[in-house]
Coordinates of C-alpha atoms and ligand atoms in Angstrom, one line a residue:
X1295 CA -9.2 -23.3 -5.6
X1296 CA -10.9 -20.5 -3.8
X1297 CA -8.0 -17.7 -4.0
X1298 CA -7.2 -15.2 -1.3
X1299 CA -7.7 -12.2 -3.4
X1300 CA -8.9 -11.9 -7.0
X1301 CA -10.0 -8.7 -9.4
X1302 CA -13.4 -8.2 -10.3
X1303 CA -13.1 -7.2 -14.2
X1304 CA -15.9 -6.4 -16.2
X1305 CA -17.7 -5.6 -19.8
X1306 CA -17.2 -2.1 -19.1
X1307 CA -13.4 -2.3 -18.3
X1308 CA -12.9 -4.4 -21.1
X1309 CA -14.6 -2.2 -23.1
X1310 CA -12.6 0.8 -22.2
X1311 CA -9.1 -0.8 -22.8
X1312 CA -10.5 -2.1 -26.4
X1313 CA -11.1 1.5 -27.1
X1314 CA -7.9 2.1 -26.2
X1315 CA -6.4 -0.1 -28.6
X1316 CA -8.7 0.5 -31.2
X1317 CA -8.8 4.6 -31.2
X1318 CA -6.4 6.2 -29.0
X1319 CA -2.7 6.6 -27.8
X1320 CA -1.1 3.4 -26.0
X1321 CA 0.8 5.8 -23.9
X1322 CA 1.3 9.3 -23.3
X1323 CA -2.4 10.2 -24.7
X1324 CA -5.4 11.2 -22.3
X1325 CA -6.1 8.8 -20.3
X1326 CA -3.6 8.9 -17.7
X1327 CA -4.4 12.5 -16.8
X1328 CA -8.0 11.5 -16.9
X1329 CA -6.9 9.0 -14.6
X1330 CA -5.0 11.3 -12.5
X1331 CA -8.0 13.7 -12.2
X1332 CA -10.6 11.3 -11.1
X1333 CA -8.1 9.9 -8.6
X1334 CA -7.4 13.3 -6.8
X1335 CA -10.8 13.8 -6.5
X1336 CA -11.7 10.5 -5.4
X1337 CA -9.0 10.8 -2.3
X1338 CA -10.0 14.4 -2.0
X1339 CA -6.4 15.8 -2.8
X1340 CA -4.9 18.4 -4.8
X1341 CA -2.8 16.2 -6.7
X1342 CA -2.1 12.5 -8.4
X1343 CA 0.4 11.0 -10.3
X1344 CA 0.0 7.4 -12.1
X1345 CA 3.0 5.5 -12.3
X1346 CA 3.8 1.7 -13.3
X1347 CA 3.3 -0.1 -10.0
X1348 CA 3.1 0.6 -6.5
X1349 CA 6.9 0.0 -5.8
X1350 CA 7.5 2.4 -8.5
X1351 CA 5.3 5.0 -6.5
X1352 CA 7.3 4.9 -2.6
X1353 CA 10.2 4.7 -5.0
X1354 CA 9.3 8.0 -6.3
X1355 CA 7.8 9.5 -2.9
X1356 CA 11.4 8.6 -1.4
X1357 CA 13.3 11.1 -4.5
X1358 CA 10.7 13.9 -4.3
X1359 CA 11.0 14.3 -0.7
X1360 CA 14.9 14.1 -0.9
X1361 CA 15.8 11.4 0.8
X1362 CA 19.4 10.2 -0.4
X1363 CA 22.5 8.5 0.9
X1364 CA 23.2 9.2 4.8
X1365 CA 19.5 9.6 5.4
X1366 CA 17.3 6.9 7.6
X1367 CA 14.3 6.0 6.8
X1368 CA 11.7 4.2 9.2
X1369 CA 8.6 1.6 8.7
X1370 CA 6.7 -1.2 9.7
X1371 CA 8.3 -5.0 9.7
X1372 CA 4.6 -6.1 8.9
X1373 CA 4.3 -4.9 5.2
X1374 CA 5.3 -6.1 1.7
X1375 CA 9.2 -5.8 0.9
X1376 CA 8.4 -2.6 -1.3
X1377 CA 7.5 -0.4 2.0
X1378 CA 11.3 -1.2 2.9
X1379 CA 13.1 -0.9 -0.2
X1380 CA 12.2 1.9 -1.9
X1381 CA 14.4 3.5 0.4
X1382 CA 17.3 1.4 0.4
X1383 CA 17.1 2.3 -4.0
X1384 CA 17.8 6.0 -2.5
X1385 CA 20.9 5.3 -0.7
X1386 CA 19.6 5.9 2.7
X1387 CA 19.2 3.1 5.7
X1388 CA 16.1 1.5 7.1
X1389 CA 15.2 1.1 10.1
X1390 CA 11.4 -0.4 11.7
X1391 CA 9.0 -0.1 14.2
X1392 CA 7.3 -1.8 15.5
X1393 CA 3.6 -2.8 15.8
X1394 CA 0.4 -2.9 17.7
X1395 CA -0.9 -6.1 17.8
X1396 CA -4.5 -5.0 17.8
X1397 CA -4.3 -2.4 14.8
X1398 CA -1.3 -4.7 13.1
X1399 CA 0.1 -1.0 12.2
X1400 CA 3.0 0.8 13.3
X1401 CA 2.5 1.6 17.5
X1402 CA 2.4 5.2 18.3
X1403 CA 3.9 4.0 21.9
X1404 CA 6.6 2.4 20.4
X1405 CA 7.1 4.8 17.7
X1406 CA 7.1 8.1 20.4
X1407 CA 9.8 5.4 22.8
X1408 CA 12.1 5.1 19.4
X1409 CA 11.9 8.7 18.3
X1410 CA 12.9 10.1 22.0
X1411 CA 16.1 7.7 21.6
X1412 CA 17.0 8.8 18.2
X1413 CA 17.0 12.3 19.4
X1414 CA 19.4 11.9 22.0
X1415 CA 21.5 9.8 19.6
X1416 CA 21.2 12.3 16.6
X1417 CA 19.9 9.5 14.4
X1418 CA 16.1 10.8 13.8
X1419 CA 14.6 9.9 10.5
X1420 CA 14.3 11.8 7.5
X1421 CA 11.3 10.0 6.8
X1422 CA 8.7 7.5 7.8
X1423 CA 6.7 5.2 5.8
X1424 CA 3.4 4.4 7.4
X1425 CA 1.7 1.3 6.3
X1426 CA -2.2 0.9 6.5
X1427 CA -1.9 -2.9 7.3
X1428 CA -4.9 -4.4 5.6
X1429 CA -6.7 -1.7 4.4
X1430 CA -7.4 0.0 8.4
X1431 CA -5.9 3.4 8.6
X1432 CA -3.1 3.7 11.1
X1433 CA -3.5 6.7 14.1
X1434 CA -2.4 9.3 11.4
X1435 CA -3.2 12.2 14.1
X1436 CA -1.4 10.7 16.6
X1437 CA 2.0 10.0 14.3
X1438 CA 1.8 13.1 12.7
X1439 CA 1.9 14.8 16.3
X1440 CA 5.4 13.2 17.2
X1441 CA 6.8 13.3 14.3
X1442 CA 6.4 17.1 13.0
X1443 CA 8.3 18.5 16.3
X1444 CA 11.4 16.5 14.4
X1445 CA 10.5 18.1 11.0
X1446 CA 10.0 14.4 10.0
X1447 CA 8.4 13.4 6.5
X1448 CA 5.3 11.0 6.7
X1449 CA 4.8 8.6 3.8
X1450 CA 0.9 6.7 4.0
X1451 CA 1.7 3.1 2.1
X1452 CA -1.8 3.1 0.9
X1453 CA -1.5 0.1 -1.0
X1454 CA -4.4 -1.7 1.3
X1455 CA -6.4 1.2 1.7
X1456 CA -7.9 2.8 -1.6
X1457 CA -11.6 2.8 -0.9
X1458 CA -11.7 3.3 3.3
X1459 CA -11.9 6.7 5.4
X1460 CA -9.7 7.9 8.4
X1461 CA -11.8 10.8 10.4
X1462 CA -14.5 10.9 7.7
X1463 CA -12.0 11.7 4.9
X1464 CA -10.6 9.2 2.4
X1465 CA -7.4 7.6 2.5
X1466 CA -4.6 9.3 0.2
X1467 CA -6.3 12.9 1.2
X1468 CA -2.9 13.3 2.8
X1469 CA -4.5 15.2 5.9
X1470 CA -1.5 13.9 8.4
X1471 CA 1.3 13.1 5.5
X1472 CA 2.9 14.7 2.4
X1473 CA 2.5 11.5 0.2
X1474 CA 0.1 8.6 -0.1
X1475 CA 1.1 6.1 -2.5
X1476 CA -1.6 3.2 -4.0
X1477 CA -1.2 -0.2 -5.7
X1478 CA -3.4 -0.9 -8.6
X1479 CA -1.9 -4.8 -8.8
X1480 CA -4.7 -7.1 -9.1
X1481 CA -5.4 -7.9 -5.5
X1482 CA -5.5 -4.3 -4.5
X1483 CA -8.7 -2.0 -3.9
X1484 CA -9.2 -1.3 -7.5
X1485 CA -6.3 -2.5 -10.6
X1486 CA -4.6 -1.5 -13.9
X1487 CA -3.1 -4.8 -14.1
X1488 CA 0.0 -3.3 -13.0
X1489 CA 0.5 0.5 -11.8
X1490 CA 0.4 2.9 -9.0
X1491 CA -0.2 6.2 -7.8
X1492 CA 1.1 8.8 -5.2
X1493 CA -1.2 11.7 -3.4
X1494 CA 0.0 14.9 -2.4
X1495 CA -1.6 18.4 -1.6
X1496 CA 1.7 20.0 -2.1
X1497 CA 2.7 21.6 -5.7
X1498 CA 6.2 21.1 -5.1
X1499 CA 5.8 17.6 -3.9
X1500 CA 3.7 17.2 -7.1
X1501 CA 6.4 18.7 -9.4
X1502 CA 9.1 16.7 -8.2
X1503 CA 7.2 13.6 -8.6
X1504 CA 6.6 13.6 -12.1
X1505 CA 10.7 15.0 -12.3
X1506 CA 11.4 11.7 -11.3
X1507 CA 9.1 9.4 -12.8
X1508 CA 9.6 10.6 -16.3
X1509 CA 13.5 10.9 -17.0
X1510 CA 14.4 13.8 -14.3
X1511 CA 13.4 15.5 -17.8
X1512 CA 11.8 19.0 -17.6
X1513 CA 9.9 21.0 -20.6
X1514 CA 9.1 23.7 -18.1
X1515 CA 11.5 27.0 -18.5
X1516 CA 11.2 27.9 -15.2
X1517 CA 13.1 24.7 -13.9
X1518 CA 15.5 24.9 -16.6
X1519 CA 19.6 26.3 -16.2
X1520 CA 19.3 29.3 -18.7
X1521 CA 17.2 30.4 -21.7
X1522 CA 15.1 27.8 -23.7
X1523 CA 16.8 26.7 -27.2
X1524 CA 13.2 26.6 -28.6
X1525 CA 10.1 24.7 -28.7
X1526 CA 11.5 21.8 -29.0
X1527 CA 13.7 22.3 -26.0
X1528 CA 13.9 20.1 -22.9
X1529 CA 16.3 19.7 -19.9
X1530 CA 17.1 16.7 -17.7
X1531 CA 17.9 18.4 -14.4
X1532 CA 18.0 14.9 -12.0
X1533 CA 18.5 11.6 -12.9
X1534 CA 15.0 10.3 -12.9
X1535 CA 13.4 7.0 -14.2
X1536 CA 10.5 5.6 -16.6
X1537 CA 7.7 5.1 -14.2
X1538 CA 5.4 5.9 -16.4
X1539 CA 1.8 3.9 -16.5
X1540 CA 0.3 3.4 -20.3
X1541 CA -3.1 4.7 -21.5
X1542 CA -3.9 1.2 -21.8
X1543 CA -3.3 0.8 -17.9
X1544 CA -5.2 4.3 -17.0
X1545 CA -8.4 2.9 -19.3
X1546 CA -8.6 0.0 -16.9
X1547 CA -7.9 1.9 -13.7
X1548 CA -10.3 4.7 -14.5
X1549 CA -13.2 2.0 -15.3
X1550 CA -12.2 0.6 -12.1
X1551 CA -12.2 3.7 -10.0
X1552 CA -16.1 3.8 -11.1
X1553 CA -16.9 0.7 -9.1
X1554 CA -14.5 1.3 -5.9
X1555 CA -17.3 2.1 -3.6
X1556 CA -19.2 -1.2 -4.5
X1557 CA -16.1 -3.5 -4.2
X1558 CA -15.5 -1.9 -0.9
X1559 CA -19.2 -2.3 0.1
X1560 CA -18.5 -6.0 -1.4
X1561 CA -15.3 -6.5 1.0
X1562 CA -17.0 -4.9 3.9
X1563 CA -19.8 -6.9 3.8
X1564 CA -17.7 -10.6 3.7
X1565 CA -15.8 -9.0 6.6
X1566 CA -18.4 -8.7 8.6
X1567 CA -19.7 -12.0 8.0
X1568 CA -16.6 -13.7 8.6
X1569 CA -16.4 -11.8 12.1
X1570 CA -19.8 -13.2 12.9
X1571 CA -19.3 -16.6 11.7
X1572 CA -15.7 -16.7 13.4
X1573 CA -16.6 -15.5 16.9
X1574 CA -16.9 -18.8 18.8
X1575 CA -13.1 -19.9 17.7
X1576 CA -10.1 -19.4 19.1
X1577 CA -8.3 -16.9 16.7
X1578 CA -8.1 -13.4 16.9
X1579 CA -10.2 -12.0 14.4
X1580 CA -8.8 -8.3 13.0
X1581 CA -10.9 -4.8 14.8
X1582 CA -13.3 -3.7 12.5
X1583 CA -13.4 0.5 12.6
X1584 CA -15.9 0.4 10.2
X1585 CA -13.7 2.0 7.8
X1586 CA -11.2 0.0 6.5
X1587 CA -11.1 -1.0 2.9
X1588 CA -10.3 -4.8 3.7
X1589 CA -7.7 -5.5 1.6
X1590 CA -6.7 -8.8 4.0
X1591 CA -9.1 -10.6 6.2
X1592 CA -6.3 -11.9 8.1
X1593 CA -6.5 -13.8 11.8
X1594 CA -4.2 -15.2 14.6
X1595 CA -4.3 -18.5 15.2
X1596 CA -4.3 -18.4 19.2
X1597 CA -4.6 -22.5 19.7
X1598 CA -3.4 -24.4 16.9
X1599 CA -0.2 -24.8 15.2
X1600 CA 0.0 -22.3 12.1
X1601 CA 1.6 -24.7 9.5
X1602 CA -1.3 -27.5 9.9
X1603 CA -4.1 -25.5 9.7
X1604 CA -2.8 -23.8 6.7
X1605 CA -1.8 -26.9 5.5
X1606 CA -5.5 -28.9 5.8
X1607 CA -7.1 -25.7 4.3
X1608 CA -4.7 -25.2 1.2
X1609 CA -5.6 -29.0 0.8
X1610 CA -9.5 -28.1 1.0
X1611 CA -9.2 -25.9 -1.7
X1612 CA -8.8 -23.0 -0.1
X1613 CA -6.3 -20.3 -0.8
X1614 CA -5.0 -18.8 2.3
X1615 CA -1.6 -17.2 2.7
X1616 CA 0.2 -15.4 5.1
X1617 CA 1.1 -11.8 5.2
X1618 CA 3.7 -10.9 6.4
X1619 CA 6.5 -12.4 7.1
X1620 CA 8.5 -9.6 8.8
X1621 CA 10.6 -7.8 6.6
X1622 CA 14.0 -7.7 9.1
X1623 CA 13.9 -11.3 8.9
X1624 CA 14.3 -11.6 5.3
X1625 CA 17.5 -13.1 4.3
X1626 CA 19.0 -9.5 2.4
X1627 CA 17.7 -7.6 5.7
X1628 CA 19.1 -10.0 8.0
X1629 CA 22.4 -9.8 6.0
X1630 CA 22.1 -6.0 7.1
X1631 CA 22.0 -6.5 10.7
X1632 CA 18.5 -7.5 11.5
X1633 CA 18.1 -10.2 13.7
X1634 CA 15.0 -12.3 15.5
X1635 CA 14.1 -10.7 18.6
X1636 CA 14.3 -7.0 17.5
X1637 CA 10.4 -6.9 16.6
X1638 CA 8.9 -9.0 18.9
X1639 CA 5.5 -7.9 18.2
X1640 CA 5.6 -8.4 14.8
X1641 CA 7.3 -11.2 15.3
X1642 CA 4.5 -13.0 17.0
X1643 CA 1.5 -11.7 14.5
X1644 CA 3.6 -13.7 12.1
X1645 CA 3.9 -16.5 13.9
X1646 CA 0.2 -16.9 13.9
X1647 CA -1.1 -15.2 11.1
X1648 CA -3.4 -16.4 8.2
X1649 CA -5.0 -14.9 5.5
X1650 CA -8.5 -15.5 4.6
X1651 CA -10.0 -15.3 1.2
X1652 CA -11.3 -11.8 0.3
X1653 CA -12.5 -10.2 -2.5
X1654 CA -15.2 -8.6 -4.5
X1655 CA -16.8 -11.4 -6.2
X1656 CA -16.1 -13.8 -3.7
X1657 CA -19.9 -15.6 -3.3
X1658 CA -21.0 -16.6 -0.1
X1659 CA -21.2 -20.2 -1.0
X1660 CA -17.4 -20.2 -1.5
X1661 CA -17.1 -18.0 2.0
X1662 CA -19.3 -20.8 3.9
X1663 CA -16.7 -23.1 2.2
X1664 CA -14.1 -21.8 4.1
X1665 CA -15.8 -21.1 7.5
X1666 CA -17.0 -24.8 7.2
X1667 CA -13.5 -26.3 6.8
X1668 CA -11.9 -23.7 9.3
X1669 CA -14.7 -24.5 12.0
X1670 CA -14.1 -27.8 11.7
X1671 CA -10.3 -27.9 11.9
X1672 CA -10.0 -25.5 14.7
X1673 CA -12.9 -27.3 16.5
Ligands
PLP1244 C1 1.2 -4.3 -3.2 C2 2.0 -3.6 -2.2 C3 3.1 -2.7 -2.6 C4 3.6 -2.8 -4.0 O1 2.8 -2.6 -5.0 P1 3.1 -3.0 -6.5 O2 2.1 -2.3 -7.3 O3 2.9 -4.5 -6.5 O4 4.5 -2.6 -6.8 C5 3.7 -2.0 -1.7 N1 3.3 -2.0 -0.4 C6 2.3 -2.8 0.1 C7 1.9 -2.7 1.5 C8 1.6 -3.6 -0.8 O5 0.7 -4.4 -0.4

């Protein structure tokens, strides 16, 4: 079976966990702030913090920017569950946007029609959580624009998009938001195994982050209530969680992080040869901006019936999935009020949508594999 995504681990990230295990800390030693360090530069930003998984991180980016009970929270219907419920663990309600069916991200039309109507209604978001569907940037100018006249947070879901640019800058350099999160999960740009990691430029955004992954305990005295006991001394000032990612997990993503730009290159180049080989066929194949990270190769099936062609490829030996099926129609949103019809753009890229393999070590035989079958079955 020729998988959809896959991680590329090799000798030299083996070799880096082994010496973990042989001479150094499991947890809490140096290699998450190494880790942290070589991340921030990486996404040219001020700050990083390394945390268990990428759900863990928007969980965290929801608490450090405030967002509680009473407060809304908006993103895109095309994204993993996590981009949704890490606001819902706040207390605060969700609410979506739609998309653009060219980008597959969040539609700055639809997003400026939505804002206007909150405004008159009083119901504007605290925050909004931006998702870079497939590893292409979404118009981060453009959103940042209508949204700071309402004072309104921007979250980047960078989980697809380690690795590509927006206006010549990395993603997670946090030019248009206050927070970019990452996934490090195996299928993802680059991977711990499991673990995460949010962006920011801001110190305070920075401070409260690590608040809340590690305990909403503090050892620094000028967060504390009153004098210091001691040395010893600590305070928990919020209730906070243990997000924290091991040294083990930091060995691996900092190896990792060595080789980004190569299994970028890697992703790039299948990408473009899928686009090529694809043309003729009637799907719509995903815009190439030359930047993207390519997370997801994923097309529309304009002609044939979704389930069939999925079916006969699965059946070929060939991995393909389907992302996403749109959050507000998932049985827990649905019991929220969500109903079919509300995003009818997203609503339609699922109905057609199909993920082609893509990965690093994905070898062109096993790529001419699946063009072969999906020529033929769509031909
Ligand atoms: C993978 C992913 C997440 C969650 O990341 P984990 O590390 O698996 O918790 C969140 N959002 C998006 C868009 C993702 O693809």
């Amino acid at each position: 079976m020729i998988p959809y995504g896959k991680h590329s681990v090799g000798e030299a990230d083996i070799a880096a966990v082994v010496d973990v295990l042989q001479n150094q800390f499991l947890t809490q030693g140096e290699q998450v702030p190494k880790f942290e360090q070589a991340l921030a530069n990486y996404c040219q930003a001020e700050f990083a913090v390394a945390v268990n998984s990428g759900t863990s991180a928007l969980h965290v980016a929801c608490l450090a920017l405030g967002v509680d009970e009473g407060d809304m929270v908006w993103t895109s219907p095309i994204s993993f569950v996590a981009s949704a419920n890490c606001a819902l663990y706040c207390g605060a309600d969700i609410d979506f946007v739609d998309i653009s069916p060219q980008s597959r991200n969040i539609c700055p039309d639809k997003l400026a029609q939505k804002l206007q109507a909150a405004a008159a209604q009083n119901s504007l978001p605290k925050a909004i959580i931006v998702v870079h569907y497939a590893g292409e940037s979404c118009d981060m100018e453009t959103i940042k624009r209508l949204t700071q006249a309402y004072g309104i947070c921007i979250i980047e879901d960078a989980s697809h998009a380690l690795g590509g640019q927006y206006q010549d800058k990395p993603i997670g350099c946090c030019a248009y938001s206050d927070i970019a999160i990452t996934s490090f999960h195996p299928v993802k740009s680059i991977t711990s195994a499991e673990g995460g990691a949010l962006l920011t430029n801001s110190a305070h955004l920075h401070e409260q982050a690590v608040l809340f992954a590690k305990h909403g305990i503090t050892r620094n005295a000028q967060q504390m209530e009153g004098p210091s006991d001691g040395p010893w001394y600590y305070q928990q000032i919020a209730l906070g969680y243990n997000y924290r990612l091991s040294d083990l997990h930091a060995a691996l993503g900092f190896s990792q992080l060595q080789q980004i730009d190569t299994f970028i290159a890697q992703r790039r180049a299948i990408a473009q040869r899928y686009s090529q080989a694809l043309k003729g066929l009637p799907l719509q194949l995903p815009v190439d901006s030359g930047n993207s990270a390519w997370h997801l190769y994923s097309v529309q099936l304009t002609a044939h019936p979704r389930t069939a062609v999925f079916t006969q490829l699965q059946q070929a030996g060939i991995g393909v999935n389907v992302h996403y099926i749109p959050i507000h129609l998932q049985p827990y949103y649905r019991a929220m009020g969500f109903s079919v019809g509300q995003f009818p753009e997203a609503e339609s890229f699922y109905q057609q949508a199909l993920t082609l393999p893509i990965f690093p070590g994905l070898t062109e035989h096993d790529q001419d594999t699946v063009i072969a079958h999906l020529t033929d079955i769509l031909r």
